[in-house]
Short mmCIF file of C-alpha atoms in Angstrom, two decimals:
data_model
loop_
_atom_site.label_atom_id
_atom_site.label_comp_id
_atom_site.label_asym_id
_atom_site.label_seq_id
_atom_site.Cartn_x
_atom_site.Cartn_y
_atom_site.Cartn_z
CA MET V 202 9.04 24.42 -3.98
CA CYS V 203 8.02 24.99 -0.19
CA SER V 204 9.34 24.32 2.55
CA LEU V 205 8.55 23.11 6.18
CA ARG V 206 9.83 25.53 8.68
CA LEU V 207 9.91 23.09 11.79
CA PRO V 208 11.54 24.09 15.44
CA GLU V 209 15.36 22.26 15.87
CA ALA V 210 14.59 21.96 19.31
CA VAL V 211 11.89 18.94 18.75
CA PHE V 212 12.61 17.37 15.60
CA GLY V 213 16.20 17.92 14.86
CA PRO V 214 17.24 18.93 11.94
CA GLY V 215 15.68 15.96 9.48
CA GLY V 216 12.24 17.29 10.21
CA GLU V 217 11.91 17.99 6.99
CA ALA V 218 13.18 15.05 5.21
CA ALA V 219 11.19 13.18 8.08
CA MET V 220 8.19 14.49 6.36
CA ARG V 221 9.35 13.59 2.72
CA SER V 222 9.81 9.91 3.59
CA ALA V 223 6.67 9.60 5.89
CA VAL V 224 4.43 11.28 2.73
CA ASP V 225 6.68 8.51 0.10
CA ASP V 226 5.90 5.59 2.65
CA VAL V 227 2.34 6.83 2.65
CA ALA V 228 1.74 6.75 -0.68
CA GLU V 229 3.55 3.96 -2.02
CA ARG V 230 2.52 1.48 0.70
CA SER V 231 -1.62 2.56 0.89
CA PHE V 232 -2.08 4.21 -2.68
CA PHE V 233 0.58 2.56 -5.28
CA VAL V 234 1.69 6.03 -6.31
CA MET V 235 4.68 7.83 -5.81
CA ALA V 236 4.82 11.71 -4.67
CA ASP V 237 6.94 13.83 -6.70
CA ALA V 238 9.16 17.36 -5.69
CA CYS V 239 7.11 20.03 -7.41
CA ASP V 240 8.37 23.79 -7.47
CA ASP V 241 5.79 26.45 -7.02
CA ALA V 242 5.77 27.03 -10.33
CA ARG V 243 4.31 23.81 -11.81
CA PHE V 244 2.46 23.36 -8.94
CA ASP V 245 0.47 26.93 -9.86
CA GLU V 246 -0.05 25.13 -12.89
CA MET V 247 -1.58 21.95 -11.84
CA ALA V 248 -3.55 23.44 -8.76
CA ALA V 249 -5.35 26.11 -11.93
CA SER V 250 -7.64 23.67 -13.14
CA HIS V 251 -9.22 22.37 -10.03
CA ALA V 252 -12.48 23.99 -8.47
CA ASN V 253 -12.98 21.06 -5.70
CA TRP V 254 -10.56 20.86 -2.73
CA LEU V 255 -10.52 18.80 0.29
CA THR V 256 -7.96 19.68 3.60
CA ALA V 257 -7.59 17.04 6.44
CA VAL V 258 -5.91 18.75 9.36
CA VAL V 259 -4.62 16.63 12.09
CA ARG V 260 -3.88 17.69 15.23
CA PHE V 261 -1.23 16.45 17.34
CA ASP V 262 -0.42 16.88 21.27
CA GLU V 263 2.48 15.59 23.16
CA GLY V 264 1.85 18.21 25.95
CA SER V 265 5.63 20.83 25.78
CA CYS V 266 4.19 21.08 22.00
CA VAL V 267 1.38 21.09 19.98
CA GLY V 268 0.92 21.52 16.02
CA GLU V 269 -1.09 20.65 13.51
CA VAL V 270 -0.56 18.45 9.96
CA SER V 271 -2.68 19.25 6.53
CA CYS V 272 -3.02 17.34 3.80
CA THR V 273 -4.62 19.15 0.57
CA LEU V 274 -5.42 17.93 -2.77
CA PRO V 275 -8.31 18.38 -5.25
CA ALA V 276 -11.68 16.20 -5.32
CA SER V 277 -10.24 14.12 -8.75
CA LEU V 278 -6.83 12.83 -6.17
CA ALA V 279 -8.45 12.34 -3.77
CA ALA V 280 -10.97 10.38 -5.69
CA SER V 281 -8.37 8.22 -7.51
CA LEU V 282 -6.54 7.32 -4.02
CA PHE V 283 -9.84 6.19 -3.32
CA GLY V 284 -9.70 3.72 -5.65
CA ALA V 285 -6.10 2.64 -5.08
CA PHE V 286 -6.79 2.54 -1.35
CA SER V 287 -9.91 0.55 -1.17
CA GLY V 288 -8.66 -1.42 -4.64
CA ARG V 289 -12.51 -0.24 -5.42
CA ASP V 290 -13.01 -2.29 -9.55
CA PRO V 291 -13.32 0.90 -11.88
CA ASP V 292 -17.48 -0.64 -12.42
CA ASP V 293 -18.33 -0.43 -8.74
CA PRO V 294 -19.75 3.23 -8.41
CA ALA V 295 -17.87 6.33 -7.62
CA PRO V 296 -17.07 7.35 -3.74
CA GLY V 297 -19.70 9.48 -1.85
CA THR V 298 -18.72 12.62 -0.32
CA ASP V 299 -18.49 10.80 2.95
CA GLU V 300 -15.99 8.42 1.40
CA LEU V 301 -13.98 11.03 0.70
CA VAL V 302 -13.54 12.54 3.80
CA ASP V 303 -12.84 9.28 4.96
CA LEU V 304 -9.69 8.45 2.64
CA VAL V 305 -8.48 12.54 3.02
CA GLY V 306 -8.96 12.17 6.42
CA GLU V 307 -6.79 8.33 7.16
CA LEU V 308 -4.38 10.00 4.83
CA ALA V 309 -3.84 13.02 6.80
CA ASN V 310 -3.40 10.89 9.83
CA MET V 311 -0.79 8.07 8.27
CA VAL V 312 1.12 11.06 6.56
CA CYS V 313 1.06 12.97 10.38
CA GLY V 314 2.08 9.47 12.84
CA SER V 315 4.08 8.38 10.12
CA TRP V 316 6.15 11.70 10.33
CA LEU V 317 6.46 12.04 13.95
CA THR V 318 7.27 8.47 14.03
CA ARG V 319 10.52 9.55 12.16
CA ALA V 320 10.93 12.88 13.40
CA ALA V 321 10.24 12.33 16.79
CA ASN V 322 10.29 8.79 18.08
CA HIS V 323 11.67 9.87 21.70
CA GLN V 324 7.93 11.34 22.39
CA THR V 325 4.41 9.80 21.82
CA PHE V 326 1.94 11.95 20.63
CA THR V 327 -2.07 12.11 20.62
CA LEU V 328 -3.53 12.61 17.70
CA CYS V 329 -6.85 13.92 17.07
CA ALA V 330 -9.42 12.70 14.22
CA PRO V 331 -9.31 14.43 11.62
CA LYS V 332 -11.02 17.76 10.40
CA VAL V 333 -11.72 17.85 6.77
CA THR V 334 -13.35 20.56 4.94
CA SER V 335 -14.01 21.07 1.40
CA TRP V 336 -14.59 24.33 -1.08
CA SER V 337 -14.91 24.99 -4.62
CA GLY V 338 -13.67 28.11 -6.13
CA GLY V 339 -10.34 26.52 -6.78
CA TRP V 340 -6.92 26.82 -5.56
CA ALA V 341 -7.05 31.06 -4.96
CA CYS V 342 -9.45 30.06 -2.50
CA ALA V 343 -7.08 28.45 -0.46
CA PRO V 344 -6.13 29.97 3.05
CA ALA V 345 -2.77 31.09 2.75
CA ALA V 346 -1.64 28.27 5.30
CA GLU V 347 -1.95 25.36 3.99
CA ARG V 348 0.78 25.81 1.33
CA GLY V 349 3.56 24.12 3.05
CA LEU V 350 5.51 21.19 1.30
CA THR V 351 4.54 21.13 -2.71
CA LEU V 352 4.45 17.73 -4.35
CA SER V 353 2.52 15.61 -7.00
CA ILE V 354 1.19 12.60 -7.05
CA ASP V 355 0.06 11.30 -10.82
CA GLU V 356 0.29 15.03 -12.46
CA LEU V 357 -1.83 16.31 -9.80
CA PRO V 358 -1.46 18.39 -6.98
CA PHE V 359 -1.16 17.71 -2.83
CA VAL V 360 0.71 20.21 -0.43
CA ILE V 361 1.38 19.41 2.69
CA GLY V 362 1.65 22.17 5.45
CA VAL V 363 2.10 21.53 9.31
CA ARG V 364 2.95 24.25 11.69
CA VAL V 365 3.86 23.95 15.66
CA ASP V 366 3.26 25.50 18.38
CA VAL V 367 6.22 24.57 21.39
CA ILE V 368 4.60 26.01 24.77
CA SER V 369 7.44 24.97 27.55
CA ASP V 370 10.77 24.88 25.60
CA PRO V 371 12.38 28.28 25.65
CA SER V 372 15.01 27.73 23.31
CA ALA V 373 12.49 26.94 20.24
CA ALA V 374 11.56 29.28 17.16
CA THR V 375 8.45 31.43 17.70
CA PRO V 376 5.21 29.39 16.24
CA SER V 377 6.01 29.02 12.69
CA LEU V 378 3.01 28.55 9.73
CA ALA V 379 4.52 26.80 7.11
CA MET Q 192 -7.05 -29.72 -17.96
CA THR Q 193 -5.02 -32.43 -19.25
CA MET Q 194 -1.21 -32.71 -19.29
CA GLY Q 195 0.75 -31.84 -22.43
CA ALA Q 196 -1.32 -29.71 -24.27
CA SER Q 197 0.57 -27.07 -25.85
CA SER Q 198 2.54 -23.95 -24.35
CA ARG Q 199 1.76 -20.84 -26.60
CA CYS Q 200 3.85 -17.26 -26.52
CA VAL Q 201 0.55 -15.67 -26.48
CA ASP Q 202 0.53 -11.74 -27.89
CA SER Q 203 4.15 -11.89 -29.39
CA THR Q 204 6.29 -14.17 -30.62
CA SER Q 205 9.70 -14.60 -28.73
CA ARG Q 206 12.52 -13.59 -31.20
CA VAL Q 207 14.66 -16.29 -29.69
CA PRO Q 208 13.86 -20.06 -30.65
CA ALA Q 209 12.63 -21.87 -28.05
CA THR Q 210 15.06 -24.70 -27.02
CA ALA Q 211 13.76 -27.51 -25.78
CA GLY Q 212 11.78 -27.42 -22.74
CA ARG Q 213 12.20 -23.52 -22.37
CA VAL Q 214 9.97 -20.66 -23.29
CA VAL Q 215 11.89 -17.08 -23.47
CA VAL Q 216 9.60 -14.39 -22.39
CA GLY Q 217 11.00 -11.09 -24.52
CA ILE Q 218 10.50 -7.47 -23.36
CA GLY Q 219 6.75 -6.55 -24.00
CA GLU Q 220 5.50 -10.65 -24.18
CA LEU Q 221 3.82 -13.13 -22.31
CA ALA Q 222 3.60 -16.84 -22.07
CA VAL Q 223 1.22 -18.89 -20.54
CA SER Q 224 2.23 -23.36 -20.21
CA ASP Q 225 0.71 -26.20 -18.40
CA ARG Q 226 3.47 -28.63 -19.69
CA ALA Q 227 5.21 -30.43 -16.83
CA GLY Q 228 8.40 -30.53 -18.56
CA GLU Q 229 8.54 -26.50 -19.36
CA ILE Q 230 10.61 -23.83 -17.73
CA ILE Q 231 9.36 -20.27 -18.99
CA VAL Q 232 12.54 -17.70 -18.82
CA THR Q 233 13.10 -14.26 -19.27
CA HIS Q 234 16.34 -12.41 -18.97
CA ALA Q 235 17.48 -8.91 -18.45
CA LEU Q 236 14.97 -7.55 -16.42
CA GLY Q 237 16.21 -4.04 -15.22
CA SER Q 238 13.16 -1.86 -14.74
CA CYS Q 239 11.18 -3.98 -16.18
CA ILE Q 240 8.35 -6.35 -14.00
CA ALA Q 241 7.91 -10.13 -14.56
CA VAL Q 242 4.94 -10.58 -13.34
CA CYS Q 243 4.62 -14.75 -12.31
CA LEU Q 244 1.55 -16.78 -12.11
CA PHE Q 245 1.34 -20.29 -10.48
CA ASP Q 246 -1.82 -22.41 -10.55
CA PRO Q 247 -0.94 -25.42 -8.57
CA VAL Q 248 -4.37 -27.14 -9.32
CA ALA Q 249 -4.72 -26.50 -13.04
CA GLY Q 250 -0.72 -26.57 -13.30
CA VAL Q 251 -0.99 -23.73 -15.34
CA ALA Q 252 2.20 -21.00 -15.25
CA ALA Q 253 2.29 -18.28 -17.11
CA MET Q 254 4.47 -14.69 -17.22
CA LEU Q 255 4.62 -11.47 -18.54
CA HIS Q 256 7.90 -8.99 -19.53
CA PHE Q 257 6.41 -5.60 -18.98
CA LEU Q 258 8.78 -2.28 -19.07
CA LEU Q 259 6.21 0.74 -18.00
CA PRO Q 260 3.00 1.17 -16.45
CA GLU Q 261 0.72 2.47 -18.15
CA GLY Q 262 -0.62 2.38 -21.97
CA ALA Q 263 -1.76 5.48 -22.64
CA ILE Q 264 1.40 6.75 -23.10
CA ASN Q 265 1.23 5.20 -26.64
CA ALA Q 266 -1.91 4.00 -27.83
CA GLU Q 267 -0.74 2.67 -31.39
CA ARG Q 268 2.10 0.01 -28.90
CA ALA Q 269 -0.84 -0.63 -26.55
CA ARG Q 270 -2.77 -1.92 -28.85
CA VAL Q 271 0.07 -3.61 -31.08
CA GLN Q 272 1.57 -5.19 -28.45
CA PRO Q 273 -0.45 -4.80 -25.16
CA ALA Q 274 2.00 -6.67 -23.13
CA THR Q 275 4.35 -3.57 -22.91
CA PHE Q 276 2.31 -1.91 -20.20
CA ALA Q 277 1.43 -3.31 -16.48
CA ASP Q 278 -2.49 -2.31 -17.83
CA THR Q 279 -2.74 -3.84 -20.89
CA GLY Q 280 -0.43 -6.39 -20.23
CA ILE Q 281 -1.69 -8.04 -16.58
CA PRO Q 282 -4.99 -8.15 -17.72
CA LEU Q 283 -4.26 -9.93 -20.86
CA LEU Q 284 -1.69 -12.09 -18.74
CA PHE Q 285 -4.93 -13.29 -17.06
CA GLN Q 286 -7.48 -13.67 -19.31
CA SER Q 287 -4.43 -16.24 -21.25
CA ALA Q 288 -4.28 -18.01 -18.51
CA TYR Q 289 -7.90 -18.26 -18.01
CA LYS Q 290 -7.79 -20.23 -21.23
CA TYR Q 291 -5.59 -22.67 -19.97
CA GLY Q 292 -7.86 -23.58 -16.78
CA LEU Q 293 -5.99 -21.11 -14.39
CA ASP Q 294 -8.70 -20.17 -11.74
CA LYS Q 295 -7.35 -17.25 -9.61
CA ARG Q 296 -8.69 -17.63 -6.84
CA ARG Q 297 -6.28 -20.14 -6.28
CA THR Q 298 -3.00 -18.97 -8.42
CA ILE Q 299 -0.04 -17.65 -6.90
CA VAL Q 300 1.43 -14.08 -8.01
CA LYS Q 301 5.12 -13.24 -7.25
CA LEU Q 302 6.75 -9.97 -9.22
CA VAL Q 303 10.05 -9.63 -10.19
CA GLY Q 304 11.90 -6.77 -11.00
CA GLY Q 305 11.92 -2.59 -10.87
CA ALA Q 306 15.36 -2.33 -10.74
CA GLU Q 307 16.85 1.16 -10.88
CA VAL Q 308 19.37 0.88 -13.30
CA GLY Q 309 22.42 3.43 -13.03
CA GLU Q 310 22.39 5.65 -9.46
CA PRO Q 311 18.95 6.46 -8.19
CA ASP Q 312 18.14 10.05 -7.08
CA ARG Q 313 14.90 12.63 -6.73
CA THR Q 314 15.44 13.80 -10.71
CA SER Q 315 15.31 10.63 -12.13
CA PHE Q 316 12.13 9.21 -13.25
CA GLN Q 317 12.21 6.23 -10.95
CA ILE Q 318 10.47 3.55 -13.88
CA GLY Q 319 11.69 0.16 -11.95
CA ARG Q 320 9.38 1.19 -9.10
CA ARG Q 321 6.84 3.02 -10.88
CA ASN Q 322 6.53 -0.28 -12.35
CA ALA Q 323 6.20 -2.08 -9.03
CA LEU Q 324 3.95 0.20 -7.98
CA ALA Q 325 1.41 -0.25 -11.04
CA ALA Q 326 1.20 -3.70 -10.94
CA LYS Q 327 0.72 -3.76 -7.22
CA ASN Q 328 -2.09 -1.18 -7.70
CA LEU Q 329 -3.95 -3.33 -10.77
CA LEU Q 330 -3.33 -6.74 -8.94
CA TRP Q 331 -4.74 -5.21 -5.54
CA ARG Q 332 -7.90 -3.41 -7.48
CA ASN Q 333 -8.61 -6.93 -9.27
CA GLY Q 334 -8.56 -8.74 -5.63
CA VAL Q 335 -5.28 -10.54 -5.96
CA LEU Q 336 -2.71 -10.43 -3.29
CA VAL Q 337 1.23 -11.03 -3.82
CA LYS Q 338 2.87 -13.95 -2.19
CA ALA Q 339 6.15 -13.01 -2.87
CA GLN Q 340 8.59 -10.09 -4.53
CA ASP Q 341 11.80 -9.66 -5.59
CA VAL Q 342 12.22 -6.09 -6.59
CA GLY Q 343 14.03 -2.85 -6.39
CA GLY Q 344 18.24 -2.79 -6.12
CA HIS Q 345 19.91 -2.13 -9.07
CA THR Q 346 21.42 -5.66 -10.47
CA ALA Q 347 19.50 -7.01 -13.85
CA ARG Q 348 17.72 -10.27 -13.03
CA THR Q 349 16.98 -13.43 -14.79
CA VAL Q 350 13.85 -15.22 -14.26
CA HIS Q 351 13.28 -19.46 -14.00
CA LEU Q 352 9.26 -20.33 -13.74
CA THR Q 353 9.16 -24.66 -13.88
CA VAL Q 354 5.28 -24.79 -14.84
CA GLN Q 355 5.48 -28.07 -12.91
CA ASP Q 356 6.43 -26.95 -9.05
CA GLY Q 357 5.72 -23.43 -9.70
CA ARG Q 358 9.64 -23.08 -8.33
CA LEU Q 359 11.01 -19.40 -9.53
CA GLN Q 360 14.57 -19.18 -9.45
CA ILE Q 361 16.54 -15.47 -9.48
CA PHE Q 362 19.41 -15.39 -11.14
CA HIS Q 363 22.15 -12.49 -11.77
CA GLY Q 364 23.56 -13.67 -14.83
CA ARG Q 365 24.15 -17.54 -14.38
CA GLU Q 366 24.58 -17.20 -10.64
CA GLU Q 367 21.37 -18.05 -8.67
CA ILE Q 368 20.68 -15.42 -6.16
CA ARG Q 369 17.48 -16.61 -4.64
CA GLU Q 370 14.15 -19.12 -5.11
CA LEU Q 371 11.43 -17.12 -4.01
CA MET Z 190 -6.67 -24.00 11.08
CA LYS Z 191 -9.71 -23.32 12.65
CA PRO Z 192 -11.36 -20.04 10.91
CA MET Z 193 -11.26 -17.25 13.00
CA ARG Z 194 -13.30 -14.44 14.14
CA ILE Z 195 -11.98 -11.73 13.92
CA LEU Z 196 -12.85 -8.13 15.51
CA ILE Z 197 -11.30 -5.11 13.40
CA VAL Z 198 -11.65 -1.32 15.18
CA ASP Z 199 -10.48 1.86 13.65
CA ASP Z 200 -12.30 4.83 13.45
CA SER Z 201 -11.73 4.82 9.82
CA ALA Z 202 -14.10 2.95 7.77
CA MET Z 203 -12.45 3.19 5.03
CA MET Z 204 -9.45 1.48 6.79
CA ARG Z 205 -11.89 -1.22 8.02
CA LYS Z 206 -12.73 -2.09 4.32
CA MET Z 207 -9.72 -2.55 3.50
CA ILE Z 208 -8.43 -5.12 5.77
CA ARG Z 209 -11.40 -6.84 5.69
CA ARG Z 210 -11.27 -7.07 2.04
CA VAL Z 211 -7.66 -8.23 2.36
CA LEU Z 212 -9.11 -11.27 4.85
CA THR Z 213 -11.87 -12.15 2.28
CA LEU Z 214 -9.15 -12.43 -0.47
CA SER Z 215 -6.19 -14.25 1.37
CA GLU Z 216 -6.33 -17.92 2.20
CA VAL Z 217 -6.41 -16.97 6.24
CA PRO Z 218 -9.20 -19.30 7.51
CA VAL Z 219 -11.96 -16.74 8.62
CA ASP Z 220 -15.32 -17.51 10.33
CA GLU Z 221 -16.74 -13.69 10.91
CA ILE Z 222 -15.24 -10.37 11.17
CA SER Z 223 -17.34 -7.60 12.60
CA GLU Z 224 -15.82 -4.18 13.11
CA ALA Z 225 -16.26 -1.27 15.28
CA GLY Z 226 -15.32 2.30 15.47
CA ASP Z 227 -13.87 3.14 18.79
CA GLY Z 228 -12.79 1.01 21.58
CA ALA Z 229 -15.96 1.14 24.00
CA GLU Z 230 -18.16 0.18 20.79
CA ALA Z 231 -15.16 -2.82 20.99
CA LEU Z 232 -15.41 -3.23 24.16
CA ARG Z 233 -19.58 -3.67 24.30
CA PHE Z 234 -19.41 -6.49 21.29
CA LEU Z 235 -16.63 -8.46 22.84
CA GLU Z 236 -18.62 -8.37 26.07
CA THR Z 237 -22.04 -10.23 24.20
CA HIS Z 238 -19.81 -12.24 20.89
CA ASP Z 239 -16.67 -14.65 21.17
CA VAL Z 240 -13.75 -13.05 19.10
CA ASP Z 241 -10.28 -15.07 18.45
CA VAL Z 242 -8.77 -11.83 16.99
CA LEU Z 243 -8.62 -8.13 17.95
CA LEU Z 244 -7.21 -5.31 15.19
CA THR Z 245 -7.64 -2.15 16.88
CA ASP Z 246 -6.08 1.07 16.36
CA ILE Z 247 -4.51 3.65 18.97
CA ASN Z 248 -5.95 7.30 18.25
CA MET Z 249 -10.00 6.92 18.64
CA PRO Z 250 -12.18 8.72 19.98
CA VAL Z 251 -14.64 7.83 22.79
CA MET Z 252 -12.20 4.98 23.86
CA THR Z 253 -8.10 5.10 22.62
CA GLY Z 254 -7.07 1.68 21.72
CA THR Z 255 -5.20 1.48 24.50
CA GLU Z 256 -7.35 1.93 27.13
CA LEU Z 257 -9.73 -0.74 25.12
CA LEU Z 258 -6.26 -3.04 25.37
CA ARG Z 259 -6.01 -1.99 29.31
CA GLU Z 260 -9.78 -3.03 29.96
CA LEU Z 261 -8.87 -6.33 28.29
CA ALA Z 262 -6.08 -7.08 29.94
CA SER Z 263 -7.48 -6.76 33.48
CA ASN Z 264 -10.24 -9.41 32.29
CA PRO Z 265 -9.32 -12.87 32.52
CA ARG Z 266 -12.30 -12.96 30.00
CA TYR Z 267 -10.20 -12.20 27.20
CA ILE Z 268 -6.93 -14.09 28.14
CA ALA Z 269 -6.76 -16.03 24.41
CA LEU Z 270 -7.68 -13.26 22.39
CA ARG Z 271 -5.15 -12.55 20.34
CA ARG Z 272 -4.26 -8.62 20.25
CA ILE Z 273 -2.96 -6.66 16.99
CA ILE Z 274 -2.21 -3.36 17.27
CA ILE Z 275 -2.96 -1.06 14.00
CA SER Z 276 -1.36 2.25 14.13
CA THR Z 277 0.69 5.73 12.78
CA ASP Z 278 2.54 5.58 16.24
CA GLY Z 279 5.48 3.53 15.57
CA SER Z 280 7.22 5.27 18.39
CA ALA Z 281 9.40 3.54 20.70
CA ALA Z 282 7.08 4.48 24.40
CA ARG Z 283 3.91 2.93 22.31
CA ARG Z 284 5.49 -0.11 21.40
CA ASP Z 285 6.60 -0.94 25.17
CA GLU Z 286 3.05 0.24 26.10
CA ALA Z 287 1.81 -2.58 23.96
CA ALA Z 288 4.40 -5.32 25.09
CA ALA Z 289 3.17 -4.90 28.42
CA LEU Z 290 -0.75 -4.91 27.53
CA ASP Z 291 -0.22 -8.62 25.39
CA VAL Z 292 0.09 -7.41 22.19
CA ARG Z 293 0.75 -10.08 20.25
CA CYS Z 294 1.69 -8.06 16.76
CA TYR Z 295 2.54 -4.07 16.17
CA LEU Z 296 1.59 -3.12 12.98
CA GLU Z 297 2.73 0.20 11.70
CA LYS Z 298 0.36 2.18 9.52
CA PRO Z 299 0.89 2.41 6.36
CA PHE Z 300 0.95 -1.10 5.36
CA SER Z 301 1.06 -3.18 2.21
CA PRO Z 302 -2.71 -5.35 1.73
CA GLU Z 303 -0.24 -8.29 1.80
CA VAL Z 304 1.14 -7.69 5.72
CA ILE Z 305 -2.10 -7.81 6.99
CA ARG Z 306 -2.77 -11.04 5.19
CA ASP Z 307 0.73 -12.59 6.99
CA VAL Z 308 0.44 -11.43 10.21
CA LEU Z 309 -3.31 -12.97 10.74
CA THR Z 310 -1.67 -16.08 8.76
CA GLU Z 311 1.13 -16.15 11.57
CA ILE Z 312 -1.31 -15.81 14.19
CA ALA Z 313 -3.65 -17.79 12.74
#
């Protein structure tokens, strides 16, 4: 399982644990699912069978620290999470593209905000509106930067990526792409 | 609905003979009652979940004790004993209770159980937690909000649901620990 | 309890829909539920409609929830409007800011459906 490389000067030693806690909280409270740890081999195996994916990126800005959190998942998982979040009856029409984009964006918004509240509660961050993109062609077409924390939800792949650029703290690590 | 109609253990016959006024629900079983003098009881709720319903207007109480989230893992068992699983048992619980006059819009729903038996860690399956999530997901998708819950922890629970007033008591052994 | 006129302000249509569903399913006495996608849209709505309870996100385009709440706090017309924040940002600074803007309740996302019901029941 890949891990996140986070500057300790901003997030302390518990930044990654805070992300894991945030994802668990979002998954359970809003979507009634558990996000399970997943090693790279298992993740690749699950990812191989999905052609259509979505990625939502939420940029955060605190002035001295800017970055982004991404959530990437196959469209089938997005549809399943849509049903859980909205309380959609299985007999209702399937969600359209706009609804899935909204859902994935809100998912990333909640993961990012919950993580920052845990990892850097002493700071106030501004979150930008999520930017959601989708692509076909499978996981192989995913940007390399998207692989960070690999998880599975209901036996479907889910990955969190974090990028942090510390601007004004000279003791911080160089900007990293997790 | 007249009071005093018979209560029945639906789906599976309880292995424990009902003593006067008590209807015992075992694992993978459910019960519905509209008899004011009765108490629906389930024991040894570990990782299982008890879904408890009460309609104060119809005077109907019902309880399901399910073991696992999804029947897909054992289709035959889901067919023969649907109360074993959340996704087959919860709909059956409501459908059974409707026959006694329960109205979903008036119904008070409470959840109990979902304990992690043994030391929980990230490598354990955490079935108790999954059961609780499965119940909440199903209820939400069927337009039902949970009134109260006592889920999680590490201790098995016994639940008493009083038909007359929907009173729900939770015990560890014989000691009442909470009224929900 | 008098039925409430509620305004939900969030740039996510999904979130607004989810909250609306909770209000519909719960016993909270509701007269009318309205929606806005940002603070500016909410302010325009409030100028021409009476609202009893406002639920607002913080991070929104055009006008943030904080900017909206500052506008409302400076206008005595809205003195009776009950305000609830729903936001992923649970930082101490934001909470302090909210308290100074007459916010009754600060709900952190994510929250289960029942939490919305409980908060509105208490406010009703």
